[in-house]
């Protein structure tokens, strides 16, 4: 294989490897700035090579483009791995973010960041990967940010039939700590002149 | 000052002090703490002009610098300091040690930054579990109750409201040494002297006391007041130095 | 390659492909029920094969295990694809705080603040959110402050196999120039003995 071909194959492979969506020939062609026909050829070669060499993954054409997935022959091992995954509890950051999504859904990453006061992209990915939240379409505002909501799995975990079974928020009163904190804040501001 | 200090942001008082110290040419016979202390205060002033909040930590280091500076101007015998009291000499040693310690970790930070930059070229596959395996993911919410979700949400929302109260309704006013100088002058009007205790009788926060102290030192530097202390831990007296004995 | 070898390579590859965390030799050995030495051999072969054939991905040993990642040569294309990728640079404050935690762990907020000279609560929250540090219990002193340490993600993000790869702290001691500058500039005539 020529150097150019090896490089092109490498680029296309790296894109397929990291992408969480099927990639169309047009999309790859646009990113790599190489003619679509040539990209199609690279994809076909990869598909055959993976199959022939019996690798741990495959390349498949699905609705919307090409995507890599694990080889079905090895799924028993993958299942064993997933079951053995650390049953680590979620971090405080993840639980906080989940509670915001539960009560404010559908929400965008920006909304969540604004409420938490810190960028929450990483935490949102974790929740997506754990299947606790899901994408709920796009907001009809500039940039069309993705909207997130809780998953079916989230409801199952809490034994809920619908989101209406989340405890209501209204009977809440700020507790003493918070009340004092607010008062203290007001006092300090008033004194400093 | 020969040059304008840029109003860039520093990570903290040590970062600022290090930058001031490193900027000086090593002309050890000309530059001393006095110059550094002045530049430090000038920077704090410039930040205040930009209406930014100066944190207590910056003022604490300023106070230390001024204390060392004052000691160098008013020679005092080492033995005048009680055992449990930190002498300006010791304060200087501690400050230097802390600066060196901070600088060490700043060096580490530069190394980590380079590694992080190199590492950012290696992208991981953050795709999540394939659809067919999703039912195998363990229940990460085991042991978490709905009530806990509710409490978490309310706690965050409340924190946010406190933040809004601060930001929207009562903008905190930065404490400025300038403003305290005016305040001290006002209190000294028509009297020959007063004690630091009286000057700061209405201060409730530590940071206000420090700012008042800086104001008095600044007035001392300008020759407007004299400072006296009859005994260790005694009242610090602020005496009007003007010939007429009064502040106009 | 024998059929058995191809199959073993395929299994290991499929596990590495789906895992969202580094996999240790022991973990793979346990799932595949094959001796650790043999697994190690397969991993080495894969590592070399990917490198030699200049694929879109690589296999690297990080944070106590093996993990696949894209080939660094192709990162400009990946960044074009994943515009929302977590490429946020760490701020100077975050890097300083992380440096202190890495070398002094387990440490409290107060320890960190003492070295940096400023309150570091906000930065610590950001680092917790990005999963670069974690809580390591509480210190047995009045107030029981939380102790912080670095996470596995920290090692991954900085390309380390283990914390032992951090250079000795002494190597970062300020050089003679800086020492002299500090000493000289904070010189006082009267106080110096």
Coordinates of C-alpha atoms in Angstrom, one line a residue:
Chain A
X1 CA 0.0 0.0 0.0
X2 CA 1.3 3.4 -0.8
X3 CA 2.1 5.9 1.9
X4 CA -0.8 8.1 0.9
X5 CA -3.1 5.2 1.1
X6 CA -1.9 4.2 4.5
X7 CA -2.4 7.7 5.8
X8 CA -5.9 8.0 4.3
X9 CA -6.8 4.6 5.8
X10 CA -5.5 5.8 9.1
X11 CA -7.4 9.0 9.1
X12 CA -10.7 7.3 8.1
X13 CA -10.2 4.6 10.7
X14 CA -9.5 7.1 13.5
X15 CA -12.7 9.0 12.6
X16 CA -14.7 5.8 12.7
X17 CA -13.1 4.7 15.9
X18 CA -14.1 7.8 17.9
X19 CA -17.4 8.6 16.3
X20 CA -20.6 7.9 18.3
X21 CA -22.7 8.2 15.2
X22 CA -22.6 6.4 11.9
X23 CA -20.5 8.4 9.5
X24 CA -21.7 9.0 5.9
X25 CA -19.3 9.0 3.0
X26 CA -20.1 12.7 2.5
X27 CA -19.3 13.6 6.0
X28 CA -15.9 11.9 5.9
X29 CA -15.1 13.3 2.5
X30 CA -15.9 16.8 3.9
X31 CA -13.6 16.4 6.9
X32 CA -10.7 14.7 5.1
X33 CA -11.1 16.9 2.0
X34 CA -10.8 13.9 -0.3
X35 CA -13.1 12.9 -3.1
X36 CA -16.1 10.7 -2.0
X37 CA -15.3 7.9 -4.5
X38 CA -11.9 7.5 -2.9
X39 CA -13.4 7.5 0.6
X40 CA -15.9 4.8 -0.5
X41 CA -13.0 2.7 -1.6
X42 CA -11.2 3.0 1.7
X43 CA -14.3 2.1 3.6
X44 CA -14.9 -1.0 1.5
X45 CA -11.3 -2.1 2.0
X46 CA -11.5 -1.6 5.7
X47 CA -14.8 -3.6 5.8
X48 CA -13.2 -6.5 4.0
X49 CA -10.0 -6.4 5.9
X50 CA -11.7 -6.5 9.3
X51 CA -13.8 -9.4 8.2
X52 CA -11.0 -11.3 6.6
X53 CA -8.6 -10.9 9.5
X54 CA -11.4 -11.7 12.0
X55 CA -10.7 -8.7 14.3
X56 CA -12.5 -7.8 17.5
X57 CA -14.6 -5.3 15.7
X58 CA -16.4 -4.8 12.4
X59 CA -17.3 -2.1 10.1
X60 CA -20.9 -2.1 9.0
X61 CA -23.1 0.1 6.9
X62 CA -26.1 1.1 8.8
X63 CA -28.8 3.8 8.3
X64 CA -26.9 7.0 7.8
X65 CA -23.5 5.7 7.2
X66 CA -20.7 3.4 8.4
X67 CA -20.0 2.6 12.0
X68 CA -17.6 0.3 13.9
X69 CA -19.0 -2.1 16.4
X70 CA -17.8 -5.1 18.3
X71 CA -17.7 -8.5 16.5
X72 CA -20.8 -10.4 17.4
X73 CA -18.8 -13.7 17.7
X74 CA -17.3 -12.3 20.9
X75 CA -20.4 -10.9 22.6
X76 CA -20.4 -13.5 25.4
X77 CA -17.0 -12.1 26.6
X78 CA -18.3 -8.5 26.2
X79 CA -21.3 -9.4 28.3
X80 CA -19.0 -10.8 31.0
X81 CA -16.9 -7.6 31.0
X82 CA -19.9 -5.3 31.3
X83 CA -21.4 -7.3 34.2
X84 CA -18.0 -7.2 35.9
X85 CA -17.7 -3.4 35.6
X86 CA -17.2 -1.7 38.8
X87 CA -20.4 -1.1 40.5
X88 CA -19.0 2.2 41.6
X89 CA -21.6 4.5 42.9
X90 CA -22.1 7.7 40.9
X91 CA -20.1 10.8 42.0
X92 CA -21.8 13.6 43.7
X93 CA -21.3 15.7 40.6
X94 CA -23.1 13.0 38.5
X95 CA -26.0 12.7 41.0
X96 CA -26.4 16.5 41.1
X97 CA -26.5 16.7 37.3
X98 CA -29.0 13.8 37.2
X99 CA -31.3 15.6 39.6
X100 CA -31.3 18.7 37.5
X101 CA -32.1 16.7 34.3
X102 CA -34.8 14.8 36.2
X103 CA -36.6 18.0 37.3
X104 CA -35.9 20.4 34.5
X105 CA -36.1 18.1 31.5
X106 CA -35.7 18.6 28.6
X107 CA -32.5 20.7 29.3
X108 CA -29.4 21.6 27.3
X109 CA -25.8 21.3 28.5
X110 CA -25.7 25.1 28.8
X111 CA -28.8 25.1 31.1
X112 CA -27.1 22.5 33.4
X113 CA -23.8 24.4 33.4
X114 CA -25.6 27.6 34.4
X115 CA -27.4 25.9 37.3
X116 CA -24.4 24.1 38.6
X117 CA -22.0 26.9 38.0
X118 CA -19.4 24.6 36.4
X119 CA -19.0 23.1 33.0
X120 CA -20.8 19.7 33.2
X121 CA -20.0 18.1 29.8
X122 CA -17.9 15.3 31.2
X123 CA -20.6 14.3 33.7
X124 CA -23.3 14.4 31.1
X125 CA -21.3 12.0 29.0
X126 CA -20.9 9.6 31.9
X127 CA -24.7 9.7 32.5
X128 CA -25.3 9.0 28.8
X129 CA -22.8 6.1 28.8
X130 CA -24.5 4.7 32.0
X131 CA -27.8 4.9 30.1
X132 CA -29.4 7.1 32.8
X133 CA -30.2 10.0 30.5
X134 CA -30.9 10.2 26.8
X135 CA -31.0 12.8 24.0
X136 CA -34.5 14.3 23.5
X137 CA -34.0 16.1 20.2
X138 CA -32.7 19.6 19.7
X139 CA -33.7 23.0 21.0
X140 CA -35.1 25.3 18.4
X141 CA -32.6 28.1 19.2
X142 CA -29.4 29.2 17.4
X143 CA -26.8 26.4 17.5
X144 CA -29.6 23.9 18.0
X145 CA -28.2 22.5 21.3
X146 CA -29.1 18.9 22.2
X147 CA -31.8 18.5 24.8
X148 CA -31.4 15.8 27.5
X149 CA -34.0 13.9 29.6
X150 CA -34.0 10.9 31.8
X151 CA -34.0 7.4 30.3
X152 CA -36.4 4.5 30.8
X153 CA -33.7 2.9 32.8
X154 CA -33.7 5.9 35.2
X155 CA -37.4 5.3 35.8
X156 CA -36.9 1.6 36.3
X157 CA -34.2 2.2 38.8
X158 CA -36.6 4.1 41.0
X159 CA -39.6 1.9 40.2
X160 CA -41.5 4.7 38.7
X161 CA -44.1 4.4 36.0
X162 CA -43.9 8.0 35.0
X163 CA -42.0 11.1 35.8
X164 CA -45.0 12.4 37.6
X165 CA -43.9 10.1 40.4
X166 CA -40.9 12.2 41.2
X167 CA -41.4 13.8 44.6
X168 CA -42.9 17.3 44.2
X169 CA -40.8 20.3 45.0
X170 CA -43.3 22.8 46.3
X171 CA -43.6 22.0 50.0
X172 CA -39.9 23.0 50.3
X173 CA -38.7 25.8 52.6
X174 CA -35.1 26.8 52.8
X175 CA -33.7 25.3 55.9
X176 CA -32.1 27.2 58.7
X177 CA -28.5 26.9 57.4
X178 CA -29.4 28.5 54.1
X179 CA -31.6 31.1 55.7
X180 CA -28.7 32.1 58.0
X181 CA -26.3 32.2 55.1
X182 CA -28.5 34.6 53.2
X183 CA -28.8 36.9 56.2
X184 CA -25.1 36.8 56.8
X185 CA -24.5 37.8 53.3
X186 CA -26.8 40.7 53.5
X187 CA -25.3 41.9 56.7
X188 CA -21.7 41.8 55.4
X189 CA -22.6 43.8 52.3
X190 CA -24.4 46.4 54.4
X191 CA -21.4 47.0 56.6
X192 CA -18.8 47.3 54.0
X193 CA -18.9 50.8 52.7
Chain B
X1 CA 7.5 54.0 39.4
X2 CA 9.6 53.6 36.2
X3 CA 7.0 51.5 34.4
X4 CA 3.3 50.8 34.5
X5 CA 2.3 47.5 36.0
X6 CA 0.0 45.8 33.7
X7 CA -3.4 45.0 35.2
X8 CA -3.2 41.3 34.4
X9 CA -4.7 38.8 36.7
X10 CA -2.6 36.8 39.1
X11 CA -3.5 33.4 40.6
X12 CA -2.9 34.8 44.1
X13 CA -0.7 37.0 46.2
X14 CA 2.3 34.7 45.8
X15 CA 1.9 34.6 42.0
X16 CA 1.9 38.4 42.0
X17 CA 4.8 38.7 44.3
X18 CA 6.9 36.2 42.3
X19 CA 6.1 38.1 39.2
X20 CA 7.2 41.4 40.7
X21 CA 10.4 39.8 42.1
X22 CA 11.3 38.1 38.9
X23 CA 10.8 41.3 36.8
X24 CA 13.5 43.1 38.8
X25 CA 17.0 43.2 37.3
X26 CA 19.4 41.6 39.8
X27 CA 20.8 44.9 40.8
X28 CA 20.9 43.9 44.4
X29 CA 22.2 47.2 45.7
X30 CA 19.3 49.3 44.4
X31 CA 16.2 47.3 44.9
X32 CA 14.9 46.2 48.2
X33 CA 11.7 45.2 49.8
X34 CA 10.5 48.8 50.0
X35 CA 10.3 49.0 46.2
X36 CA 8.5 45.6 45.9
X37 CA 6.0 46.5 48.6
X38 CA 5.2 49.8 46.8
X39 CA 4.7 48.0 43.5
X40 CA 2.6 45.3 45.2
X41 CA 0.3 48.0 46.6
X42 CA 0.2 49.8 43.3
X43 CA -1.0 46.6 41.6
X44 CA -3.8 46.2 44.2
X45 CA -4.8 49.8 43.6
X46 CA -4.9 49.4 39.9
X47 CA -7.1 46.3 40.3
X48 CA -9.4 48.3 42.5
X49 CA -9.6 51.0 39.8
X50 CA -10.9 48.3 37.6
X51 CA -13.5 47.7 40.2
X52 CA -12.5 44.1 40.8
X53 CA -12.8 42.5 44.2
X54 CA -9.5 42.2 46.0
X55 CA -9.4 39.0 48.1
X56 CA -8.4 39.0 51.7
X57 CA -5.3 36.9 50.8
X58 CA -3.9 39.7 48.8
X59 CA -4.3 42.1 51.7
X60 CA -2.8 39.7 54.2
X61 CA 0.4 39.5 52.2
X62 CA 0.4 43.3 51.7
X63 CA 0.2 43.6 55.5
X64 CA 3.2 41.3 55.9
X65 CA 5.2 43.2 53.3
X66 CA 4.4 46.5 55.0
X67 CA 5.2 45.1 58.4
X68 CA 8.7 44.0 57.2
X69 CA 9.1 47.3 55.4
X70 CA 8.1 49.3 58.5
X71 CA 10.6 47.3 60.6
X72 CA 13.3 48.1 58.1
X73 CA 12.5 51.8 58.4
X74 CA 12.2 51.9 62.1
X75 CA 15.1 49.8 63.4
X76 CA 14.1 47.7 66.4
X77 CA 16.1 45.3 68.4
X78 CA 15.2 41.6 67.8
X79 CA 14.8 40.9 71.5
X80 CA 11.9 43.4 71.6
X81 CA 9.7 40.6 70.3
X82 CA 8.0 38.2 72.6
X83 CA 8.7 34.5 72.1
X84 CA 5.4 33.7 70.6
X85 CA 5.4 36.7 68.4
X86 CA 6.7 36.6 64.8
X87 CA 9.4 39.2 64.3
X88 CA 9.5 41.0 60.9
X89 CA 12.7 39.1 60.3
X90 CA 11.0 35.8 60.8
X91 CA 8.0 37.0 58.8
X92 CA 10.4 37.6 55.9
X93 CA 11.9 34.1 56.3
X94 CA 8.5 32.5 56.3
X95 CA 7.4 34.6 53.3
X96 CA 10.5 33.6 51.3
X97 CA 10.0 29.9 52.2
X98 CA 6.4 30.1 51.1
X99 CA 7.3 31.8 47.8
X100 CA 9.8 29.1 47.0
X101 CA 7.3 26.4 47.9
X102 CA 4.7 28.0 45.6
X103 CA 7.2 28.4 42.8
X104 CA 8.1 24.7 43.0
X105 CA 4.5 23.8 42.4
X106 CA 4.2 26.4 39.7
X107 CA 7.0 24.5 38.0
X108 CA 5.2 21.3 38.4
X109 CA 2.1 22.9 36.8
X110 CA 4.1 23.9 33.7
X111 CA 5.2 20.3 33.4
X112 CA 1.7 19.0 33.8
X113 CA 0.4 21.5 31.2
X114 CA 2.9 20.2 28.6
X115 CA 1.9 16.6 29.3
X116 CA -1.8 17.5 29.1
X117 CA -1.3 19.3 25.8
X118 CA 0.6 16.3 24.4
X119 CA -2.1 13.9 25.7
X120 CA -5.0 15.9 24.2
X121 CA -4.0 14.4 20.8
X122 CA -5.0 10.9 21.9
X123 CA -8.7 10.7 21.7
X124 CA -10.6 8.0 23.5
X125 CA -13.6 6.2 22.2
X126 CA -16.4 7.8 24.4
X127 CA -19.2 6.0 22.7
X128 CA -21.0 4.1 25.4
X129 CA -22.3 0.6 25.4
X130 CA -23.7 -0.7 22.2
X131 CA -27.5 -0.9 22.1
X132 CA -27.7 -4.7 22.4
X133 CA -25.7 -4.7 25.7
X134 CA -27.4 -1.9 27.4
X135 CA -29.5 -4.1 29.6
X136 CA -26.2 -5.5 31.1
X137 CA -25.1 -2.2 32.6
X138 CA -25.2 -2.5 36.4
X139 CA -27.8 -0.3 38.2
X140 CA -25.7 2.7 39.2
X141 CA -28.6 4.1 41.1
X142 CA -28.9 1.2 43.5
X143 CA -29.3 2.7 47.0
X144 CA -30.2 6.1 45.7
X145 CA -33.7 7.2 46.6
X146 CA -36.1 9.5 44.8
X147 CA -36.1 11.7 47.9
X148 CA -32.3 12.1 47.6
X149 CA -32.8 13.3 44.0
X150 CA -35.3 15.9 45.2
X151 CA -33.0 17.1 48.0
X152 CA -30.0 17.4 45.6
X153 CA -32.0 19.4 43.2
X154 CA -33.3 21.8 45.8
X155 CA -29.9 22.2 47.4
X156 CA -28.4 23.3 44.0
X157 CA -31.2 25.6 43.2
X158 CA -30.9 27.2 46.5
X159 CA -27.1 27.7 46.2
X160 CA -27.9 29.4 42.9
X161 CA -30.4 31.7 44.5
X162 CA -27.9 32.9 47.1
X163 CA -25.5 33.6 44.2
X164 CA -28.1 35.6 42.5
X165 CA -28.9 37.6 45.6
X166 CA -25.3 38.6 45.7
X167 CA -24.9 39.4 42.1
X168 CA -28.1 41.0 41.2
X169 CA -29.3 42.9 44.2
X170 CA -26.3 43.9 46.3
X171 CA -23.1 44.3 44.4
X172 CA -20.4 43.8 46.9
X173 CA -18.3 46.9 47.1
X174 CA -14.6 46.2 47.0
X175 CA -12.7 47.5 50.0
X176 CA -10.4 50.2 48.9
X177 CA -7.4 51.5 50.8
X178 CA -8.2 54.9 49.2
X179 CA -11.6 54.9 50.8
X180 CA -10.2 54.0 54.2
X181 CA -7.6 56.8 54.0
X182 CA -10.5 59.2 53.5
X183 CA -12.3 57.6 56.5
X184 CA -9.2 57.9 58.7
X185 CA -8.6 61.5 57.7
X186 CA -12.2 62.3 58.5
X187 CA -11.9 60.8 61.9
X188 CA -8.7 62.7 62.6
X189 CA -10.2 66.0 61.6
X190 CA -10.1 68.4 64.6
X191 CA -8.2 66.0 66.9
X192 CA -4.5 65.7 67.6
X193 CA -4.4 61.9 67.8
X194 CA -6.6 58.8 68.2
X195 CA -6.0 55.2 68.8
X196 CA -6.1 52.5 66.1
X197 CA -8.7 50.8 68.2
X198 CA -11.0 53.8 68.0
X199 CA -10.4 54.3 64.3
X200 CA -11.6 50.7 63.7
X201 CA -14.3 50.5 66.3
X202 CA -17.0 50.1 63.7
X203 CA -15.1 47.4 61.7
X204 CA -16.6 44.0 62.0
X205 CA -14.6 42.0 59.4
X206 CA -11.0 41.1 59.6
X207 CA -10.5 42.3 56.1
X208 CA -11.7 45.8 57.1
X209 CA -9.2 45.9 59.9
X210 CA -6.4 45.0 57.5
X211 CA -7.5 47.6 55.0
X212 CA -7.6 50.2 57.8
X213 CA -4.1 49.2 58.9
X214 CA -2.9 49.6 55.3
X215 CA -4.5 53.0 55.1
X216 CA -2.8 54.2 58.3
X217 CA 0.6 52.9 57.0
X218 CA 0.0 54.8 53.7
X219 CA -0.7 58.0 55.6
X220 CA 2.5 57.4 57.6
X221 CA 4.4 57.0 54.3
X222 CA 2.9 60.3 53.0
X223 CA 4.1 61.9 56.2
X224 CA 0.5 62.9 57.2
X225 CA 0.5 60.9 60.5
X226 CA 3.0 59.5 63.0
X227 CA 2.5 56.1 64.6
X228 CA 3.4 55.3 68.1
X229 CA 3.0 52.3 70.5
X230 CA 3.8 52.7 74.2
X231 CA 4.1 49.0 74.9
X232 CA 3.9 45.7 73.2
X233 CA 0.2 44.9 72.5
X234 CA -0.6 48.4 73.6
X235 CA -2.9 50.7 71.7
X236 CA -1.4 51.9 68.4
X237 CA -1.7 55.7 68.5
X238 CA -2.2 57.5 65.2
X239 CA -0.9 61.1 65.7
X240 CA -1.5 63.9 63.2
X241 CA 2.0 64.9 62.0
X242 CA 1.0 68.1 60.3
X243 CA 2.6 71.2 61.9
X244 CA -0.7 72.8 62.7
X245 CA -1.6 69.5 64.4
X246 CA -4.9 69.2 62.5
X247 CA -6.0 67.7 59.3
X248 CA -7.7 70.1 57.0
Chain C
X1 CA -1.4 -17.3 12.9
X2 CA -3.2 -20.3 14.3
X3 CA -7.0 -20.2 14.6
X4 CA -6.8 -20.2 18.3
X5 CA -4.4 -17.3 18.3
X6 CA -6.7 -15.3 15.9
X7 CA -9.6 -16.0 18.1
X8 CA -7.8 -14.9 21.3
X9 CA -6.6 -11.8 19.6
X10 CA -10.2 -11.1 18.4
X11 CA -11.6 -11.5 21.9
X12 CA -9.0 -9.3 23.6
X13 CA -9.5 -6.7 20.8
X14 CA -13.3 -6.7 21.2
X15 CA -12.9 -6.1 25.0
X16 CA -10.5 -3.3 24.5
X17 CA -12.8 -1.8 21.9
X18 CA -15.9 -1.6 24.0
X19 CA -14.3 -0.7 27.4
X20 CA -14.5 2.8 28.6
X21 CA -11.7 2.3 31.1
X22 CA -8.2 0.9 30.9
X23 CA -8.2 -3.0 31.2
X24 CA -5.6 -4.7 33.3
X25 CA -4.0 -7.9 32.3
X26 CA -5.6 -9.6 35.3
X27 CA -9.1 -8.4 34.3
X28 CA -8.8 -9.7 30.8
X29 CA -7.3 -12.9 32.0
X30 CA -10.2 -13.4 34.4
X31 CA -12.8 -12.8 31.7
X32 CA -11.2 -14.8 28.9
X33 CA -10.1 -17.5 31.3
X34 CA -6.6 -17.6 29.7
X35 CA -3.3 -17.3 31.6
X36 CA -2.0 -13.8 32.2
X37 CA 1.3 -14.4 30.5
X38 CA -0.5 -15.3 27.3
X39 CA -2.8 -12.3 27.5
X40 CA 0.3 -10.1 28.0
X41 CA 1.7 -11.6 24.8
X42 CA -1.5 -10.8 22.9
X43 CA -1.5 -7.2 24.1
X44 CA 2.1 -6.7 23.1
X45 CA 1.5 -8.1 19.7
X46 CA -1.6 -5.9 19.2
X47 CA 0.4 -2.8 20.4
X48 CA 3.1 -3.5 17.8
X49 CA 0.8 -4.5 15.1
X50 CA -1.2 -1.2 15.3
X51 CA 2.0 0.8 15.4
X52 CA 3.6 -1.1 12.5
X53 CA 0.6 -0.9 10.3
X54 CA 0.0 2.7 11.1
X55 CA -3.6 2.3 12.0
X56 CA -6.1 5.0 13.0
X57 CA -5.9 3.8 16.6
X58 CA -3.2 2.7 19.1
X59 CA -3.0 0.6 22.1
X60 CA -1.3 2.1 25.1
X61 CA -0.6 1.2 28.7
X62 CA -2.1 3.9 31.0
X63 CA -3.4 4.1 34.5
X64 CA -2.7 0.5 35.4
X65 CA -4.2 -1.0 32.2
X66 CA -4.4 -1.1 28.5
X67 CA -6.6 1.2 26.5
X68 CA -7.2 2.0 22.8
X69 CA -7.0 5.5 21.6
X70 CA -6.9 7.3 18.3
X71 CA -3.5 7.8 16.6
X72 CA -2.2 11.3 17.7
X73 CA -1.1 12.0 14.1
X74 CA -4.8 12.2 13.1
X75 CA -6.1 14.4 15.9
X76 CA -6.7 17.5 13.7
X77 CA -9.3 15.5 11.7
X78 CA -10.9 14.1 14.9
X79 CA -11.2 17.6 16.3
X80 CA -13.0 18.6 13.1
X81 CA -15.4 15.8 13.6
X82 CA -16.0 16.2 17.3
X83 CA -16.4 19.9 17.7
X84 CA -17.9 19.4 21.1
X85 CA -15.0 17.2 22.2
X86 CA -13.8 17.9 25.7
X87 CA -10.7 19.8 24.6
X88 CA -11.0 22.5 27.3
X89 CA -7.6 23.5 28.4
X90 CA -7.0 23.4 32.2
X91 CA -6.6 26.8 33.7
X92 CA -3.4 27.8 35.4
X93 CA -5.3 27.7 38.7
X94 CA -6.5 24.1 38.0
X95 CA -3.0 23.0 37.0
X96 CA -1.4 24.5 40.1
X97 CA -4.0 22.8 42.3
X98 CA -3.7 19.5 40.5
X99 CA 0.1 19.7 41.0
X100 CA -0.2 20.1 44.7
X101 CA -2.7 17.3 45.0
X102 CA -0.6 14.9 42.8
X103 CA 2.5 15.3 45.0
X104 CA 1.0 15.9 48.4
X105 CA -2.0 13.5 48.4
X106 CA -4.0 13.0 50.4
X107 CA -4.4 16.7 51.1
X108 CA -7.1 19.0 52.5
X109 CA -8.4 22.2 50.9
X110 CA -6.6 24.2 53.7
X111 CA -3.2 22.5 52.7
X112 CA -3.7 23.5 49.1
X113 CA -4.8 27.0 50.0
X114 CA -1.7 27.4 52.2
X115 CA 0.6 26.6 49.3
X116 CA -1.2 28.6 46.6
X117 CA -1.9 31.5 49.0
X118 CA -5.5 31.7 47.9
X119 CA -8.7 30.0 48.6
X120 CA -9.0 27.1 46.1
X121 CA -12.5 25.8 46.7
X122 CA -13.8 26.7 43.3
X123 CA -10.9 25.1 41.5
X124 CA -11.3 21.9 43.6
X125 CA -14.9 21.7 42.5
X126 CA -13.9 22.0 38.9
X127 CA -11.3 19.3 39.2
X128 CA -13.9 17.0 41.0
X129 CA -16.3 17.7 38.1
X130 CA -13.8 16.8 35.5
X131 CA -13.1 13.6 37.5
X132 CA -9.4 14.4 37.8
X133 CA -9.4 14.2 41.6
X134 CA -11.5 12.3 44.1
X135 CA -12.3 12.4 47.8
X136 CA -10.1 10.1 49.8
X137 CA -11.9 10.2 53.2
X138 CA -11.5 12.6 56.0
X139 CA -8.6 13.8 58.0
X140 CA -8.7 12.8 61.6
X141 CA -8.3 16.4 63.0
X142 CA -10.9 18.8 64.3
X143 CA -13.5 19.7 61.7
X144 CA -12.6 16.5 59.9
X145 CA -11.7 18.1 56.6
X146 CA -12.1 16.1 53.4
X147 CA -8.9 14.7 51.9
X148 CA -8.3 14.8 48.2
X149 CA -6.2 12.6 45.8
X150 CA -5.8 12.2 42.1
X151 CA -8.1 9.8 40.1
X152 CA -7.5 7.1 37.5
X153 CA -8.7 9.7 35.0
X154 CA -5.9 12.0 36.1
X155 CA -3.3 9.3 35.1
X156 CA -5.1 8.8 31.8
X157 CA -5.3 12.5 31.0
X158 CA -1.7 13.0 31.6
X159 CA -0.5 9.8 29.9
X160 CA 0.9 8.0 33.0
X161 CA 0.9 4.3 33.7
X162 CA 1.1 5.0 37.4
X163 CA 1.8 7.8 39.8
X164 CA 5.4 6.5 40.1
X165 CA 5.9 8.1 36.6
X166 CA 5.7 11.6 38.2
X167 CA 9.2 13.0 38.2
X168 CA 10.6 13.5 41.8
X169 CA 9.4 16.7 43.3
X170 CA 13.0 17.9 43.9
X171 CA 13.5 18.3 40.2
X172 CA 11.1 21.2 40.3
X173 CA 12.9 23.2 43.0
X174 CA 13.2 26.8 41.9
X175 CA 16.7 27.4 40.4
X176 CA 19.4 29.5 41.9
X177 CA 18.4 32.7 39.9
X178 CA 14.9 32.7 41.3
X179 CA 16.1 32.0 44.8
X180 CA 18.6 34.9 44.7
X181 CA 16.0 37.2 43.2
X182 CA 13.5 36.5 46.0
X183 CA 16.1 36.8 48.7
X184 CA 17.5 40.0 47.3
X185 CA 14.3 41.7 46.5
X186 CA 12.8 41.0 49.9
X187 CA 16.0 42.2 51.5
X188 CA 15.6 44.7 54.3
X189 CA 18.6 46.6 55.7
X190 CA 17.6 47.0 59.3
X191 CA 16.2 43.5 60.0
X192 CA 19.0 41.5 58.5
X193 CA 21.2 40.2 61.3

